[in-house]
CSV table of C-alpha atoms in Angstrom, one decimal:
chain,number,residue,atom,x,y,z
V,1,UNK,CA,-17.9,-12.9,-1.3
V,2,UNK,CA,-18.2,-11.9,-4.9
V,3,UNK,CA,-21.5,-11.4,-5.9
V,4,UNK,CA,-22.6,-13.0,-8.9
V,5,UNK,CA,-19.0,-13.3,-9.0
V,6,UNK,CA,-18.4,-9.5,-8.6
V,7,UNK,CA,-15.4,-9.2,-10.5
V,8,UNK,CA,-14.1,-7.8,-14.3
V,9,UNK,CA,-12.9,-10.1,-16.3
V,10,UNK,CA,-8.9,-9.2,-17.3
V,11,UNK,CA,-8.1,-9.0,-21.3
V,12,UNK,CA,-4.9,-10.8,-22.0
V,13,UNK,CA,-2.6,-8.1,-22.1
V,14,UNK,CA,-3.7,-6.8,-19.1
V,15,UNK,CA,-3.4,-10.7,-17.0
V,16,UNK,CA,0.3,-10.6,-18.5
V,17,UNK,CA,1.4,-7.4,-17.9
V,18,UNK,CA,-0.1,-7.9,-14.6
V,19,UNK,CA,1.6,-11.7,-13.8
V,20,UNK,CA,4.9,-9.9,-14.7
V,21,UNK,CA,5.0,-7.9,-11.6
V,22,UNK,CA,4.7,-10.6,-9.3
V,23,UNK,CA,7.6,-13.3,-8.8
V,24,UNK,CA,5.7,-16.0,-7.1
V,25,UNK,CA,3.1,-18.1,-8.7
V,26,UNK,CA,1.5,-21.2,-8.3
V,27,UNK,CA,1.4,-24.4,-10.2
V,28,UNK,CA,-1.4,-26.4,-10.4
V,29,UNK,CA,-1.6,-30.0,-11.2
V,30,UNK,CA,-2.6,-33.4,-10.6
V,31,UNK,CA,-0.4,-35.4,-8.2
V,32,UNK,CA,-1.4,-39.5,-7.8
V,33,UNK,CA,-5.4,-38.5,-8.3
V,34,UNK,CA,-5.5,-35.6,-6.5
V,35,UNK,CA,-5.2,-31.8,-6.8
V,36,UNK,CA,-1.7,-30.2,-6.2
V,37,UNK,CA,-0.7,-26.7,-5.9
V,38,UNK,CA,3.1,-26.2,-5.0
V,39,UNK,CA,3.9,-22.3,-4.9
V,40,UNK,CA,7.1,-21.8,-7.2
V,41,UNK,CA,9.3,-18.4,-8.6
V,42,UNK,CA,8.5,-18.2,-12.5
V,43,UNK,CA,9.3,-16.1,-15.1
V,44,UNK,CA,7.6,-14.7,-18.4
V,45,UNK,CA,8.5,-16.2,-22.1
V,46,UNK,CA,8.2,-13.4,-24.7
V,47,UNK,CA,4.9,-15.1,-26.0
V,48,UNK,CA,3.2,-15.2,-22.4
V,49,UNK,CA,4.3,-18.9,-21.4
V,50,UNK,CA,5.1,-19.5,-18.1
V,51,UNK,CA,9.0,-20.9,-17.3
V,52,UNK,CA,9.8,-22.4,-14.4
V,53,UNK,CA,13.1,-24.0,-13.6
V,54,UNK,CA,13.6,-27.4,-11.6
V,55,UNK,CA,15.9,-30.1,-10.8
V,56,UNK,CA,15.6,-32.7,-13.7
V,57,UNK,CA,14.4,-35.4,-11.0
V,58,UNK,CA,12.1,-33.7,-9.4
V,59,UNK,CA,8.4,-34.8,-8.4
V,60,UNK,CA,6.6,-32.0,-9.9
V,61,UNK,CA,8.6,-32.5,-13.4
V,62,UNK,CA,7.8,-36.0,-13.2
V,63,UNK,CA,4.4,-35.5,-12.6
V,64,UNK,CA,3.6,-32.2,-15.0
V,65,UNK,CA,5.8,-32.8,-18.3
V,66,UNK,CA,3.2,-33.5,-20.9
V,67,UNK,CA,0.2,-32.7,-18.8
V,68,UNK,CA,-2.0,-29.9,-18.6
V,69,UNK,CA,-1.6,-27.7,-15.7
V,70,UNK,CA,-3.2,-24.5,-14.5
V,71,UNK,CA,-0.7,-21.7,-13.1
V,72,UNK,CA,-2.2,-19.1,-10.9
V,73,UNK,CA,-0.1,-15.6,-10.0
V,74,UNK,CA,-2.4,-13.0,-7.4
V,75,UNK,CA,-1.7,-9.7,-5.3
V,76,UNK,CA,-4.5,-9.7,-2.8
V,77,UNK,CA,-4.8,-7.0,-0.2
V,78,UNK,CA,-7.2,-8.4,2.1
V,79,UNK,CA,-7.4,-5.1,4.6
V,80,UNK,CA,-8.7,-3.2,1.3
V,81,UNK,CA,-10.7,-6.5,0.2
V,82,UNK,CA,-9.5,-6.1,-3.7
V,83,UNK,CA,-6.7,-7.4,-6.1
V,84,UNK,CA,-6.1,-9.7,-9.1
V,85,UNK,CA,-5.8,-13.2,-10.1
V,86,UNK,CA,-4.3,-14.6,-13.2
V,87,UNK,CA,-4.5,-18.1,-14.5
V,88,UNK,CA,-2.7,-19.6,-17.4
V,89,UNK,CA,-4.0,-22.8,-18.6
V,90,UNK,CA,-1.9,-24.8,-21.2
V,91,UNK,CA,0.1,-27.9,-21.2
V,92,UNK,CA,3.1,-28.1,-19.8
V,93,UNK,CA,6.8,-29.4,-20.9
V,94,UNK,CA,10.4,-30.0,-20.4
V,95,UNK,CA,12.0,-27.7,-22.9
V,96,UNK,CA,14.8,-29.9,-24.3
V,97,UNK,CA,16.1,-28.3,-27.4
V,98,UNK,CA,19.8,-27.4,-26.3
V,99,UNK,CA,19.8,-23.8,-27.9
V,100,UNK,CA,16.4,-23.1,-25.7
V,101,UNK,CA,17.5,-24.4,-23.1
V,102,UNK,CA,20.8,-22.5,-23.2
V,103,UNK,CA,18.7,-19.4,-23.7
V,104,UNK,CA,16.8,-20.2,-20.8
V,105,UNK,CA,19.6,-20.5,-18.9
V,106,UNK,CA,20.6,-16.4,-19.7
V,107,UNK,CA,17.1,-14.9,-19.3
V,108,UNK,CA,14.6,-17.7,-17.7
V,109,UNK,CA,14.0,-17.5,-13.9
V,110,UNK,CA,16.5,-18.3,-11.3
V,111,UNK,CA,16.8,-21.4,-9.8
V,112,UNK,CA,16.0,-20.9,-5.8
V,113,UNK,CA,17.6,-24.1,-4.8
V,114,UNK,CA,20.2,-25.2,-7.4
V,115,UNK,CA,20.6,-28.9,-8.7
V,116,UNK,CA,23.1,-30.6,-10.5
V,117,UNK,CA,20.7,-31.4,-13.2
V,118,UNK,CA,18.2,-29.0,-14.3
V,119,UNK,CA,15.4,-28.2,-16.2
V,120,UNK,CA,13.3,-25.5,-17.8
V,121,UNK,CA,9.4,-26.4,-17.9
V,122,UNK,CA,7.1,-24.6,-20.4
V,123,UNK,CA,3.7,-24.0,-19.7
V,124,UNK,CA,2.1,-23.1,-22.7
V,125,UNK,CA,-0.6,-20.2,-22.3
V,126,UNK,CA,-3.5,-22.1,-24.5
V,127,UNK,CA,-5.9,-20.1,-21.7
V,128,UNK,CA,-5.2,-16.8,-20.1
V,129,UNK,CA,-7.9,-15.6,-17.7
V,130,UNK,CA,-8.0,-12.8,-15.4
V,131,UNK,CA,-10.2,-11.5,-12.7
V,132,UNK,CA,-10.1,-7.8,-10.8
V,133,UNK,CA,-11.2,-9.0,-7.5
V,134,UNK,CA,-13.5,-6.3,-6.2
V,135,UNK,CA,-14.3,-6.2,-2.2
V,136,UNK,CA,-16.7,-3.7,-0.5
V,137,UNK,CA,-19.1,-1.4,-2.1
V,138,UNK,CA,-19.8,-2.9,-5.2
V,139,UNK,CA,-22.6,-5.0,-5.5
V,140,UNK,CA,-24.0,-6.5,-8.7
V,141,UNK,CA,-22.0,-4.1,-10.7
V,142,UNK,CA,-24.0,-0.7,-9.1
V,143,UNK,CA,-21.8,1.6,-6.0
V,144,UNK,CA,-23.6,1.1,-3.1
V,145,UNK,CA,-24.0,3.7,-0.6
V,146,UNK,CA,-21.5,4.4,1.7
Q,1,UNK,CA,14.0,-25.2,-8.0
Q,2,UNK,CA,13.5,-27.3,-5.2
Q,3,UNK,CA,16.1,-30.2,-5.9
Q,4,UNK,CA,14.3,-33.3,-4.6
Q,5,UNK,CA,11.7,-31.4,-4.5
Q,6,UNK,CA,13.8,-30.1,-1.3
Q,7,UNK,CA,11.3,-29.1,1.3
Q,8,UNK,CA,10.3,-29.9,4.6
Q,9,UNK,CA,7.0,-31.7,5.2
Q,10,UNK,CA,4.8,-29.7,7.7
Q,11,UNK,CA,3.0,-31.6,10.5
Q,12,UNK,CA,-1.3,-31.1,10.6
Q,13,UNK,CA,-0.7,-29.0,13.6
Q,14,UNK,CA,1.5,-26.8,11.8
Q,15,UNK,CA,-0.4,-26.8,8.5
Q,16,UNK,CA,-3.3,-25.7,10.6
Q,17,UNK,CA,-1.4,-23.0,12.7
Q,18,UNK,CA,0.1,-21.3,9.8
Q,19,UNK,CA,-2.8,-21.1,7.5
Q,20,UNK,CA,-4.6,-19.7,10.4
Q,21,UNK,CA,-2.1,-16.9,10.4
Q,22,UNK,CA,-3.4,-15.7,6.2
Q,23,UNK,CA,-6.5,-14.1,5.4
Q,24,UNK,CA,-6.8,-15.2,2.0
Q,25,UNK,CA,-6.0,-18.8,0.4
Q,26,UNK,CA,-7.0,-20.2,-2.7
Q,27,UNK,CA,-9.4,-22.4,-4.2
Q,28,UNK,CA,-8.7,-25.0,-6.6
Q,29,UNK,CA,-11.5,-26.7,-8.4
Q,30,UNK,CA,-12.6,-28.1,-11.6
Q,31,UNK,CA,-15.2,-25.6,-14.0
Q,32,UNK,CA,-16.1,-26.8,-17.5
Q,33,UNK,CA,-13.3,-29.7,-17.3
Q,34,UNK,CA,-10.4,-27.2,-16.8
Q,35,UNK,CA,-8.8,-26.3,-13.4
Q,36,UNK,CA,-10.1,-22.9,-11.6
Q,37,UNK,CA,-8.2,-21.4,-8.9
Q,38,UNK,CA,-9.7,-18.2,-7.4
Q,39,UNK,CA,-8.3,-16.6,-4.4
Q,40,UNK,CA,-11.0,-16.2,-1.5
Q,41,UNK,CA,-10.6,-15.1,2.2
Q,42,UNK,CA,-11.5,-17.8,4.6
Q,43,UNK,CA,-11.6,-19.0,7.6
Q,44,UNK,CA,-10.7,-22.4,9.8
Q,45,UNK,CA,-13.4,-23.5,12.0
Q,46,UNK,CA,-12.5,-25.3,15.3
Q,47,UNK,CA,-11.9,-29.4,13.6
Q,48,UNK,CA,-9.1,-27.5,10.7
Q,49,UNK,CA,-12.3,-27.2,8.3
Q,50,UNK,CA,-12.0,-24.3,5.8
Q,51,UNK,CA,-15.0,-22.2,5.8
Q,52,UNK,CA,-15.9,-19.6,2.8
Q,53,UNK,CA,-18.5,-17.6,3.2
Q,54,UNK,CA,-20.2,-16.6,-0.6
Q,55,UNK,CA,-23.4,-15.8,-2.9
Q,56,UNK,CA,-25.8,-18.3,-2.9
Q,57,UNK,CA,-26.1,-18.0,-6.7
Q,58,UNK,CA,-22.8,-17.4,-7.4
Q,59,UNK,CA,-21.0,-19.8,-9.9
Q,60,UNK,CA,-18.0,-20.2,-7.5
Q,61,UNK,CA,-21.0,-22.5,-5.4
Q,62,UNK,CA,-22.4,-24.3,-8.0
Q,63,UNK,CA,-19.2,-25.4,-9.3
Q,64,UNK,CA,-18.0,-27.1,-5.7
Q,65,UNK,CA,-20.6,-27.7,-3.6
Q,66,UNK,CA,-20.4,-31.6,-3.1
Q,67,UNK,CA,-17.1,-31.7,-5.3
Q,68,UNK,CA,-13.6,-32.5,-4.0
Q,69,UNK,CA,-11.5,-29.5,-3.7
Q,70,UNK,CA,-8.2,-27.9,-2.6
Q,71,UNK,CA,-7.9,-25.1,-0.7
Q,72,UNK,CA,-4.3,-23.8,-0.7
Q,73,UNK,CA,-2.3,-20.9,1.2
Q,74,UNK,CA,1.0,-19.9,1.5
Q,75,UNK,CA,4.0,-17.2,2.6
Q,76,UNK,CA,6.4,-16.8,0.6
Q,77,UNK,CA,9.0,-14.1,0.4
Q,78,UNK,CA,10.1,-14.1,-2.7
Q,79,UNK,CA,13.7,-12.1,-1.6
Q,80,UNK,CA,14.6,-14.7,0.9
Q,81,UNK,CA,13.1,-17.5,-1.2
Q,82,UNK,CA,11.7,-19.2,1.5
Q,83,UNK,CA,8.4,-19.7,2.6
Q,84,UNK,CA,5.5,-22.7,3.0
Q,85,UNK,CA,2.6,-23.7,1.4
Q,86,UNK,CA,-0.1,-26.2,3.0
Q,87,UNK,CA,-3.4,-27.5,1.4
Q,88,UNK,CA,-6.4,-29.1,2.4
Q,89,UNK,CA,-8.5,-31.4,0.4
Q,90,UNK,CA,-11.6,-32.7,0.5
Q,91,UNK,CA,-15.2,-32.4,-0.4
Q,92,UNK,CA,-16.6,-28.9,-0.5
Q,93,UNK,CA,-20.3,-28.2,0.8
Q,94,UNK,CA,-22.6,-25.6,1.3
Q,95,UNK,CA,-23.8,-25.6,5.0
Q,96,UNK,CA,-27.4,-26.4,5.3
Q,97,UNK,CA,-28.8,-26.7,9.0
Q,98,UNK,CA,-29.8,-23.1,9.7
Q,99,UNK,CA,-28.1,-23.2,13.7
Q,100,UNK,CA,-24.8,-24.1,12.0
Q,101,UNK,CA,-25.2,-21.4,9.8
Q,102,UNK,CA,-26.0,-18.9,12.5
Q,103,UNK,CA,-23.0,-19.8,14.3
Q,104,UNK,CA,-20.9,-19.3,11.6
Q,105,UNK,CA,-22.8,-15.8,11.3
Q,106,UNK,CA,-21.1,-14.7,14.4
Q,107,UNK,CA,-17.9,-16.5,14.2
Q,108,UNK,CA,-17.0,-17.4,10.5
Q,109,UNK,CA,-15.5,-15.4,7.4
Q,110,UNK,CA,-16.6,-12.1,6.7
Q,111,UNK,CA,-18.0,-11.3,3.1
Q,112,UNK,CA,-16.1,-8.9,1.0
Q,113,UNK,CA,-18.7,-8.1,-1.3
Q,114,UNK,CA,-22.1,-8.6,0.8
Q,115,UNK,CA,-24.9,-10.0,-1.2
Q,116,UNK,CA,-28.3,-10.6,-0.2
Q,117,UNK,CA,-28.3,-14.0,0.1
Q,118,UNK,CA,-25.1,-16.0,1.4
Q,119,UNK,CA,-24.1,-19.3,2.1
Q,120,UNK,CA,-21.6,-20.5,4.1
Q,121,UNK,CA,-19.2,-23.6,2.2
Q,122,UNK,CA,-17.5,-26.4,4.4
Q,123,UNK,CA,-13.8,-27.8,2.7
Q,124,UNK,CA,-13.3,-30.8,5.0
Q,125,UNK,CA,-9.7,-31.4,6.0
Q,126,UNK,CA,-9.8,-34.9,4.7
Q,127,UNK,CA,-6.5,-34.2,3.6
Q,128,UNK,CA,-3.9,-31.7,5.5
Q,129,UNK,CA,-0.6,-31.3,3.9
Q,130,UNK,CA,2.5,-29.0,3.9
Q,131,UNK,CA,5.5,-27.5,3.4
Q,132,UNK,CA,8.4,-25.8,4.0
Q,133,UNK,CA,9.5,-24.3,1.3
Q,134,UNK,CA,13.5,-23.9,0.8
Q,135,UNK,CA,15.5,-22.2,-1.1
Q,136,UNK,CA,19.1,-20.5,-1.1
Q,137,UNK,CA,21.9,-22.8,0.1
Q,138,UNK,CA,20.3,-26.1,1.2
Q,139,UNK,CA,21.1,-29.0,-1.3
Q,140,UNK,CA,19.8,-32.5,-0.4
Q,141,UNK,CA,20.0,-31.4,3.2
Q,142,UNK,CA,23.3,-30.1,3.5
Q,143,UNK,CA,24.3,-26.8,4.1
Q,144,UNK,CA,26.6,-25.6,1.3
Q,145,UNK,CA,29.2,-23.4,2.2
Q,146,UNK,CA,28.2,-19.5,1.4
């Protein structure tokens, strides 16, 4: 599929700038042993962390506040075989300062199925890594014939 | 987000159905003690297996052949904030008897990047979960008034 993993690695900038354009991510933690991944809308902190917002009793907060998670953003096109993938890596955390929280509440992401009670999660970005998925004619680095 | 984690739980048959309808889902795995996610097309073989079809040397096989992985896809439209999500678990391997992989020649994933030697890598649905994910006006089951 990608040979020797056929693909440029992303600089920093370039993940965030690129996870910005997409509203849809997914998280990816560890749910009673196992791997979880739960698609879920995010938004960007000024420094690159990932915010999501959830209801205060909610599985995944239970199961992610003061873990470390990996969250995965992409924009794949498989007809034209290419895209990206982004993956911040970091631990993850209820944000409970009020003043955060209240600023959170103005510019963090929206909340796609409101609670009575919710949260903001923080997921620091310890490890940003990015990958230009690279379909067809490239093989090994070298354009291959048509 | 998803206030009790407010979804609907998809049957097997319906995991299987709709991830048969994506091209491209994602892999989650573990690489140097840190989770790895990397999109990948795919393909379900007849039993709901997930079949990717890769370099034999690249680092995406070494780091799950005989490891426990997740394979995830979803839909999700972002505007309507709906969607699902459905993931299969189990242990990844590379497939070794030489009719199998034949078979799988003919019938299995295409590569996007062809390299000179490919394998073909088994997810067995050990574990076949799903959702539907909800958004918008749905609280705890009710419909809220617009």
């Amino acid at each position: 599929m990608y040979p020797n993993d056929g693909f440029r690695e992303l600089k920093r900038h370039e993940c965030l700038r690129l996870m910005a354009e997409v509203p849809v991510g997914r998280i990816v933690y560890t749910l009673r042993a196992l791997p979880a991944v739960l698609p879920v809308n995010f938004s960007l902190d000024g420094d690159g962390a990932v915010l999501l917002r959830t209801s205060a009793t909610s599985e995944l907060v239970r199961a992610i506040d003061g873990a470390v998670v990996a969250f995965e953003a992409d924009d794949v096109d498989a007809g034209r075989q290419s895209g990206w993938s982004v993956v911040v890596t970091g631990p993850a955390g209820v944000v409970t300062d009020p003043a955060e929280h209240e600023r959170l509440v103005r510019t963090g992401p929206v909340s796609w199925a409101p609670a009575p009670q919710e949260v903001f999660v923080r997921i620091e970005p310890e490890l940003v890594t990015g990958r230009e998925l690279v379909g067809g004619r490239t093989l090994y680095g070298v354009d291959l014939p048509a």
